Each structure stands twice: as C-alpha cells, then as structure tokens.
PDB file of C-alpha atoms and ligand atoms in Angstrom:
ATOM      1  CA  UNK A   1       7.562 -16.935   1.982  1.00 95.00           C
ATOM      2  CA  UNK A   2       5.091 -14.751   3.816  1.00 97.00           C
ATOM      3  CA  UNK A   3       5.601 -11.775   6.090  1.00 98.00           C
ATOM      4  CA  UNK A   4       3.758 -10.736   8.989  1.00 98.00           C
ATOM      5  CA  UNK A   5       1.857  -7.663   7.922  1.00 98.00           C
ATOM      6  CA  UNK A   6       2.729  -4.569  10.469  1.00 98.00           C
ATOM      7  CA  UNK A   7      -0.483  -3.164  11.947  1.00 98.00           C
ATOM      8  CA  UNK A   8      -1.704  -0.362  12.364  1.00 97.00           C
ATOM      9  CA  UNK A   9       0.133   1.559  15.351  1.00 97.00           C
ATOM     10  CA  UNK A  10       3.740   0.929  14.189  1.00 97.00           C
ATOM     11  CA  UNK A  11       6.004   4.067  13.774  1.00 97.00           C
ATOM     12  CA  UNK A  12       7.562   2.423  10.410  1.00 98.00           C
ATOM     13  CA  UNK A  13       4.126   2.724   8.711  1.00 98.00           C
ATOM     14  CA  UNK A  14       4.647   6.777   9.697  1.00 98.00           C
ATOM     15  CA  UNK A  15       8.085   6.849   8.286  1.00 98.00           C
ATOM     16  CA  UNK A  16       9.049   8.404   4.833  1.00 98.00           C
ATOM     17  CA  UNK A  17      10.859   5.268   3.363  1.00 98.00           C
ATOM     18  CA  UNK A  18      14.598   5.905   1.310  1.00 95.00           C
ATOM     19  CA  UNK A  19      15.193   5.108  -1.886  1.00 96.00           C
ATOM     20  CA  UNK A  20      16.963   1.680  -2.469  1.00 95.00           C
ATOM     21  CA  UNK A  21      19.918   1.253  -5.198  1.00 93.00           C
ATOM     22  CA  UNK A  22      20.530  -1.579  -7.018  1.00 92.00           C
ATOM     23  CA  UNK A  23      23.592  -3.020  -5.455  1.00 92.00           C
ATOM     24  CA  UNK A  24      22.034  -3.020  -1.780  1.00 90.00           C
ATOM     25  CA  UNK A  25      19.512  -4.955  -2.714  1.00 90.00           C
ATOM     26  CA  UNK A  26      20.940  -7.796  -5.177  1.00 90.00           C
ATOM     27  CA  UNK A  27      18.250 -10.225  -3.839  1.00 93.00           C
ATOM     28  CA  UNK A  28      14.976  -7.582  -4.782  1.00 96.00           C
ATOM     29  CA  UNK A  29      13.047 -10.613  -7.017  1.00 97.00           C
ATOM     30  CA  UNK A  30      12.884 -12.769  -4.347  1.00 97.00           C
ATOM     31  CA  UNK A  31      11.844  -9.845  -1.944  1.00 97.00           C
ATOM     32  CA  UNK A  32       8.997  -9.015  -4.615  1.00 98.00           C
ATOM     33  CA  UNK A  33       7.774 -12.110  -4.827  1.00 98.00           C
ATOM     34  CA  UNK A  34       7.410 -12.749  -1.268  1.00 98.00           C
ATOM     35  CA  UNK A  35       5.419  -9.558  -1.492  1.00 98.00           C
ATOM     36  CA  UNK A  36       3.142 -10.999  -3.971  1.00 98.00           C
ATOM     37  CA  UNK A  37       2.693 -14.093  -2.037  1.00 98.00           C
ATOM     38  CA  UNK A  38       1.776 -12.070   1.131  1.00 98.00           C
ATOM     39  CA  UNK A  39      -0.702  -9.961  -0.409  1.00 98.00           C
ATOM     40  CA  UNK A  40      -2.300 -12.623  -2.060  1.00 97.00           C
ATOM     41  CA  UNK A  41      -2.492 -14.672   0.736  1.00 97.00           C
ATOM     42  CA  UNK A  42      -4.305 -11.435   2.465  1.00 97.00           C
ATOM     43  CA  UNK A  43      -6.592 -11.026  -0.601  1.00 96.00           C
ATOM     44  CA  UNK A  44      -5.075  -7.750  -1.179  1.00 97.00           C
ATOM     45  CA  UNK A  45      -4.660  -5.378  -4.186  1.00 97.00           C
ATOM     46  CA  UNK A  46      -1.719  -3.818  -3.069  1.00 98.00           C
ATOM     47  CA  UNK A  47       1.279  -3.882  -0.749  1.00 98.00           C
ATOM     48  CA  UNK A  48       4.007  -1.787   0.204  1.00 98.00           C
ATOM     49  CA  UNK A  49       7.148  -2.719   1.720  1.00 98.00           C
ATOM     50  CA  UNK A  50       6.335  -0.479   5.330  1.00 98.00           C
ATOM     51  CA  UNK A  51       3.747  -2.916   5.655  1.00 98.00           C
ATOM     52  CA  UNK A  52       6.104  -6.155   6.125  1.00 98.00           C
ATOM     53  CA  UNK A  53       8.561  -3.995   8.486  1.00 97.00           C
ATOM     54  CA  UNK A  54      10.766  -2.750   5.860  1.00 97.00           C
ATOM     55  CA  UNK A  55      11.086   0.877   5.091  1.00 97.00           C
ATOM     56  CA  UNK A  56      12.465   0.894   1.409  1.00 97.00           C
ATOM     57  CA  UNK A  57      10.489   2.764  -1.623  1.00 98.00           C
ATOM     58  CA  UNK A  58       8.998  -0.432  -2.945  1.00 98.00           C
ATOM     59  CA  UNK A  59       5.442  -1.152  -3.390  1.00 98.00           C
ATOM     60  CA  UNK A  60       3.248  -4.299  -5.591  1.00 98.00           C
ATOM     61  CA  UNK A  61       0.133  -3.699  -7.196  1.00 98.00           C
ATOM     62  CA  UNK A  62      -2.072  -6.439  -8.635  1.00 98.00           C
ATOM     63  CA  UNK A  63      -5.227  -4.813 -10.011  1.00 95.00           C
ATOM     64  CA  UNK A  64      -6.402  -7.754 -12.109  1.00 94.00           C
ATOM     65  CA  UNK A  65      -9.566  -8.061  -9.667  1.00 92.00           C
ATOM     66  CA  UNK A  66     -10.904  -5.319 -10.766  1.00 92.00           C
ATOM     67  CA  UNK A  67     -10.887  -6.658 -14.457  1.00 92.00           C
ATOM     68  CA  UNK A  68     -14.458  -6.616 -14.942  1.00 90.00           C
ATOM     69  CA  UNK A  69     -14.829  -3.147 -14.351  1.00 87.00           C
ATOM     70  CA  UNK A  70     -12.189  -2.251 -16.358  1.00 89.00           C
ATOM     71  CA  UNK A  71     -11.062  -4.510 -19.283  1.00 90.00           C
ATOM     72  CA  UNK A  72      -7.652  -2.127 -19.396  1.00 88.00           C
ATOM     73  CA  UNK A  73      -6.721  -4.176 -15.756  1.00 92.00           C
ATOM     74  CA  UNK A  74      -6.041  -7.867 -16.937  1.00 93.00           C
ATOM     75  CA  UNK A  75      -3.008  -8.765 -15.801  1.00 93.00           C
ATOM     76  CA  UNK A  76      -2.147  -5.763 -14.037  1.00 95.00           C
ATOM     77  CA  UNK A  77       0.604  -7.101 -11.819  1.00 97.00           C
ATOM     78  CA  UNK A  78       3.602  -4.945 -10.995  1.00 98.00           C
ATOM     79  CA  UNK A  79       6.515  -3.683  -8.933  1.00 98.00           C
ATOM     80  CA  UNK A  80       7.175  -0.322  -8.415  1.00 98.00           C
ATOM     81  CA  UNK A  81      10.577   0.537  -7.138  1.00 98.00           C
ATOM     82  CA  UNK A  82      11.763   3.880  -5.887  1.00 98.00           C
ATOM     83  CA  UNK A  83       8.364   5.856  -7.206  1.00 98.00           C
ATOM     84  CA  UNK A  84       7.919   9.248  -7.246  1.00 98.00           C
ATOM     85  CA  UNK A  85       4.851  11.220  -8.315  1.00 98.00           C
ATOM     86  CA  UNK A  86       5.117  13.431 -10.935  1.00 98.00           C
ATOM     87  CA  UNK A  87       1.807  14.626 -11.153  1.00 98.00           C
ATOM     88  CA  UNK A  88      -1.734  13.974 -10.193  1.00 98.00           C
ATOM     89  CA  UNK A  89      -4.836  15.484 -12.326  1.00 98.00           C
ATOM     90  CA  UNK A  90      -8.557  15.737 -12.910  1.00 98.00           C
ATOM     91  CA  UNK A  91     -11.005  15.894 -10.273  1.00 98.00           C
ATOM     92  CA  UNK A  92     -11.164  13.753  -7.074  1.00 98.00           C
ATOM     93  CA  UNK A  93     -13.437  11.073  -6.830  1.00 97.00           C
ATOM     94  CA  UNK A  94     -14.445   8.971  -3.932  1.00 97.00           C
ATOM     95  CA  UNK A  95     -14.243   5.088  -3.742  1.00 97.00           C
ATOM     96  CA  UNK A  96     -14.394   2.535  -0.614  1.00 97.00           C
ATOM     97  CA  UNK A  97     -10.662   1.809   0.614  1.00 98.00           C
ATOM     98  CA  UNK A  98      -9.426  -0.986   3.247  1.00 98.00           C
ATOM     99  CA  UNK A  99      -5.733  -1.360   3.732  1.00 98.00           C
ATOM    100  CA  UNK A 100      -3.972  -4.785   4.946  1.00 98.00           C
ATOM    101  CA  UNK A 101      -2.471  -2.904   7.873  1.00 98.00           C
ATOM    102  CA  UNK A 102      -6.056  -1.375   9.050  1.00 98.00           C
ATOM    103  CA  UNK A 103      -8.404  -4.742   9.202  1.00 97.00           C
ATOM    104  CA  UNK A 104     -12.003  -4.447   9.130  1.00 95.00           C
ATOM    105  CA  UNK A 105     -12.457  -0.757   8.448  1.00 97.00           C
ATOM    106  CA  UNK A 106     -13.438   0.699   4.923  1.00 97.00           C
ATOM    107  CA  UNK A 107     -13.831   4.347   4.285  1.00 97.00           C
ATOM    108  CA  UNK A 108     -14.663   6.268   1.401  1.00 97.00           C
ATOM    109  CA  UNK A 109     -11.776   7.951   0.215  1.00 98.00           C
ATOM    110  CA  UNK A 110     -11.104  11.242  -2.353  1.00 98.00           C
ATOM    111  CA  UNK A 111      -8.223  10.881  -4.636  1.00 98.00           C
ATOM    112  CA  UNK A 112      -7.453  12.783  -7.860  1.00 98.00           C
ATOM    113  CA  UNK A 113      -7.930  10.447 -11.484  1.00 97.00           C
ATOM    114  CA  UNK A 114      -5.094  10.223 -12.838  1.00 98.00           C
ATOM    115  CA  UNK A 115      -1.302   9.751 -11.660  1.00 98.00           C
ATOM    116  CA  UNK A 116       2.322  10.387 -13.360  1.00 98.00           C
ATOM    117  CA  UNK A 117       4.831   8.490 -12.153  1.00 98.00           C
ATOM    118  CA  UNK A 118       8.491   7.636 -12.025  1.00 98.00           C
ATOM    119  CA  UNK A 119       9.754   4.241 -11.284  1.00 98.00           C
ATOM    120  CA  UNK A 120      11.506   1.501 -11.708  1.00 98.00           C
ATOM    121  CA  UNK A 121      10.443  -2.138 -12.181  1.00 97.00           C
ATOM    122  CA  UNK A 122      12.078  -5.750 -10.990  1.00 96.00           C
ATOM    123  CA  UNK A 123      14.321  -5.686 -13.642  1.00 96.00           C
ATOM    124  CA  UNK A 124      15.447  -2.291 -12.780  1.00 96.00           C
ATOM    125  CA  UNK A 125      14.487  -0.638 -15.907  1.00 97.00           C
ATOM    126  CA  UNK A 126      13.257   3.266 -15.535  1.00 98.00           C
ATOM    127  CA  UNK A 127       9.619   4.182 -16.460  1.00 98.00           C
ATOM    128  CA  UNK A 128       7.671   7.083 -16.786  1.00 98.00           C
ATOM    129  CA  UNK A 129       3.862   6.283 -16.915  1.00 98.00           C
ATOM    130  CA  UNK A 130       0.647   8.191 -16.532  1.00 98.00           C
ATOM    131  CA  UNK A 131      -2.262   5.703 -14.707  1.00 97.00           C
ATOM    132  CA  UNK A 132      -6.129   6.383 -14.312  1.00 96.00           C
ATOM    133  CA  UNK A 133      -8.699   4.752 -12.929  1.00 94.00           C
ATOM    134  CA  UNK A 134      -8.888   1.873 -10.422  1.00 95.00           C
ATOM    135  CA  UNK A 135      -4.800   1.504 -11.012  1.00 96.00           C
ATOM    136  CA  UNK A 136      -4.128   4.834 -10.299  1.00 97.00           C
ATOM    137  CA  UNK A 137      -5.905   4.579  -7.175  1.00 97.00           C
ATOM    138  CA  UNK A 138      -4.015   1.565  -5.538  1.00 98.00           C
ATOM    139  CA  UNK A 139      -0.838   3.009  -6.689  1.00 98.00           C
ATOM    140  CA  UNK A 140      -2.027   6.213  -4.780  1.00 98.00           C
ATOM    141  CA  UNK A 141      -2.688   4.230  -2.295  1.00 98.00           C
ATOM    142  CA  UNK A 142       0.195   2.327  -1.854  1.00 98.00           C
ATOM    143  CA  UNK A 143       2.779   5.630  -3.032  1.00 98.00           C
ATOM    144  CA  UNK A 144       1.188   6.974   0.446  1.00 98.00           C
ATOM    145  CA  UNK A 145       2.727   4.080   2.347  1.00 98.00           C
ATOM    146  CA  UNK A 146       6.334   4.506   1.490  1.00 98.00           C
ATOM    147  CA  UNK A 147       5.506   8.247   2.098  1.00 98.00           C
ATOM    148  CA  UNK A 148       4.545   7.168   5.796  1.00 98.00           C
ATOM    149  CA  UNK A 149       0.816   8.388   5.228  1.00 98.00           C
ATOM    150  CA  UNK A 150      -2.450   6.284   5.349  1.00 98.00           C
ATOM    151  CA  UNK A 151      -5.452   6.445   3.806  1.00 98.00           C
ATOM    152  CA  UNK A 152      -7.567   7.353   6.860  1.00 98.00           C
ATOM    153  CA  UNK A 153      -5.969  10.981   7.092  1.00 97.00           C
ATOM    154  CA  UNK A 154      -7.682  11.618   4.034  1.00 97.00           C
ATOM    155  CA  UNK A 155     -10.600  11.593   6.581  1.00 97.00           C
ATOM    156  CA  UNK A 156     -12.765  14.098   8.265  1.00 96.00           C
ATOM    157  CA  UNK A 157     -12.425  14.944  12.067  1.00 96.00           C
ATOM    158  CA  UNK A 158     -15.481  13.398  12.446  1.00 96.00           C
ATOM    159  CA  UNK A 159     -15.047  10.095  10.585  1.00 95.00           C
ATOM    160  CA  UNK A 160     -11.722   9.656  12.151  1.00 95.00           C
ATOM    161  CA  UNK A 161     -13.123  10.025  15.572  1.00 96.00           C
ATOM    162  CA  UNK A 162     -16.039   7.387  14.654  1.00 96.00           C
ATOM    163  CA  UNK A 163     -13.287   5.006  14.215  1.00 97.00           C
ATOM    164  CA  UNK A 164     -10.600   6.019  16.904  1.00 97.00           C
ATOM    165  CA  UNK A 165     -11.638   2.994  19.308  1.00 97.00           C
ATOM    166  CA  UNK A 166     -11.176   0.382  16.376  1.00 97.00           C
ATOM    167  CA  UNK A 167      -8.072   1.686  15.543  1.00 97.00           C
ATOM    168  CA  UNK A 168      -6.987   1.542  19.083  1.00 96.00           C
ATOM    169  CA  UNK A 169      -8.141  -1.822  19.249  1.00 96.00           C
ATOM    170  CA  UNK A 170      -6.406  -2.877  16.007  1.00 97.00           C
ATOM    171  CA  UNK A 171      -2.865  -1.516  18.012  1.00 96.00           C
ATOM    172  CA  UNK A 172      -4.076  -3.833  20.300  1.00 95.00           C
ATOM    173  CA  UNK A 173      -4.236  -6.968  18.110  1.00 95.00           C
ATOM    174  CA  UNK A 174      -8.200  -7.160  18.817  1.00 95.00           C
ATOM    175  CA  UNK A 175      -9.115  -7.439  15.739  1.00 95.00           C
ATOM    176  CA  UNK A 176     -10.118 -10.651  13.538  1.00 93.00           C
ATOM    177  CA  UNK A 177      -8.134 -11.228  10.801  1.00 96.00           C
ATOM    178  CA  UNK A 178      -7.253 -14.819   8.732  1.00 95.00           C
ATOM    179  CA  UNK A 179      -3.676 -13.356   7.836  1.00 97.00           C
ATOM    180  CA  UNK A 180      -0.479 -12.920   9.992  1.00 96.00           C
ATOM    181  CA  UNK A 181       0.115  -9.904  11.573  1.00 97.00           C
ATOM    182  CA  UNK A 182       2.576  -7.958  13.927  1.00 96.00           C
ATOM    183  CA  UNK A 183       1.211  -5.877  16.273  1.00 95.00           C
ATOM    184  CA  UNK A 184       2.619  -2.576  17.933  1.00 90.00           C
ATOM    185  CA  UNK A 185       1.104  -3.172  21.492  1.00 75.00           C
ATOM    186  CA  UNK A 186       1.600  -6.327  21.883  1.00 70.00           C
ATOM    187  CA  UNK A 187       4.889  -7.052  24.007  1.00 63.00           C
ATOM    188  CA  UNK A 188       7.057  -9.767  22.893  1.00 59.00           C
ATOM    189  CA  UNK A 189       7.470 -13.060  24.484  1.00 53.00           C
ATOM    190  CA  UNK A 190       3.721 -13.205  25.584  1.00 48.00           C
TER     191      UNK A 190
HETATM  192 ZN1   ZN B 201      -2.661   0.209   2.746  1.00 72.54          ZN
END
C-alpha cells in the first residue's frame, strides 16, 4: 500500500516525533513495508515516517543506488526504529540533496562524514553502528525528519530566500510531481 507523501508546509514535518514501543505497534512490518513501497514508487532513497503523516521515530533507507559509487552500498536496505545519534565526526562535506516532501528543489547540503547511531531494526533487535559515506548521509537526512528539521535549514539566508516562492508554491500543491501527495494548503473537499 502507498501513502500520500505530506508536503512541504505541514506542521507534522516540524514536529519532534516520540519514540514507539513494541507493543503499540504490533503491526510495524507491514507499516515498513508500505514505507518501502512508497519510497520506491517516489524513486526515493529514504523515507521517514513524518513524511506519510505519522509522527513516530521510524525512518527506511535504501542506499543500493548509489552502489556504483560505493561497492560497500549493495543491498543497503533498512529500517531504523527509534534512532538516536550518538555521534557525528570528521569534516563536513557538501553533496546535492532533494527530499520527497520538497519536489523539484535540490540544494547542496554540509553534513559531517560519519554517524553513530542507536537503533533498532524490524525485528526489534538493538544496534549500535557507526555509518560513513553516502549512508551516513541519508540516514542524516532522514534522522532530521523525525527530529522535525529539513534539509533546507542547513541553508544560507540567501539560498533560502532564492527558493521561498517555490516553497510557497509547493504548500500550495503547484508543483509537478508523478507521486501522491497531501498538501497543507489545500482545503479538503475541493
Ligand atoms: Zn527528506
């Protein structure tokens, strides 16, 4: 099943999402999966659950695209449930972001190397792991979601002002985008 993804404008993308335990959420597979199945549908890398309207710590990465740049990525898929960062290290470097929930703007963004993270998968087991690279970078990514940030307040005042109007317009729903998606300023019923 595929979800709607919330756009840009929405006060759940702002919120800091709660941690989830396992007996509220007995059904979490099927939720992941659906997650996987949205994102792909989107040609994404990564998507958090703020983005489909639900504010839980809970994020999917698939990083297998970037394979060829980094033979370390086949078959990167995973869940990430209740993350926290541990620690970030070495020194930033900038790469071209998009996110699902902003269409049609990429930005160059500055994020440290290397991540430490604690989480738990879809079978509930608890991991600590260190990423780098490209994986690091859609986990940061995504970790910002369920921490109600985005990646274009890594920005400069003047970058974010260059792109005010399209983010307006993306509130809007003008925008042109092959995937389903809910819009904040668009009333119901119309
Ligand atoms: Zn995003």
């Amino acid at each position: 099943m595929k979800y709607p993804i919330v756009a840009y404008g929405d006060p759940i993308l702002r919120k800091k999402a709660t941690a989830i335990e396992p007996e509220e959420y007995p059904h979490i597979k099927a939720l992941i999966e659906n997650m996987f199945e949205t994102m792909y549908a989107a040609r994404g890398v990564g998507l958090a659950a703020p983005q489909i309207g639900i504010s839980m710590r809970l994020f999917v990465i698939d990083a297998s695209a970037f394979e060829d740049d980094d033979p370390a990525l086949k078959g990167f898929k995973k869940a990430f449930i209740n993350a926290m960062v541990l620690e970030e290290n070495g020194d930033e470097w900038s790469f071209n972001e998009g996110c699902l929930s902003i269409p049609e703007i990429r930005e160059d963004v500055y994020r440290q190397p290397t991540v430490k993270l604690s989480y738990y998968d879809e079978d509930w087991k608890h991991h600590e792991d260190t990423f780098s690279g490209m994986a690091a970078r859609i986990i940061q990514h995504e970790y910002d979601h369920i921490e109600g940030k985005l990646f274009i307040d890594k920005l400069s005042p003047l970058r974010k002002r260059l792109i005010q109007k399209k983010l307006n317009d993306i509130s809007k729903g003008i925008v042109d985008v092959e995937y389903k998606m809910k819009f904040p300023a668009v009333k119901k019923g119309r």
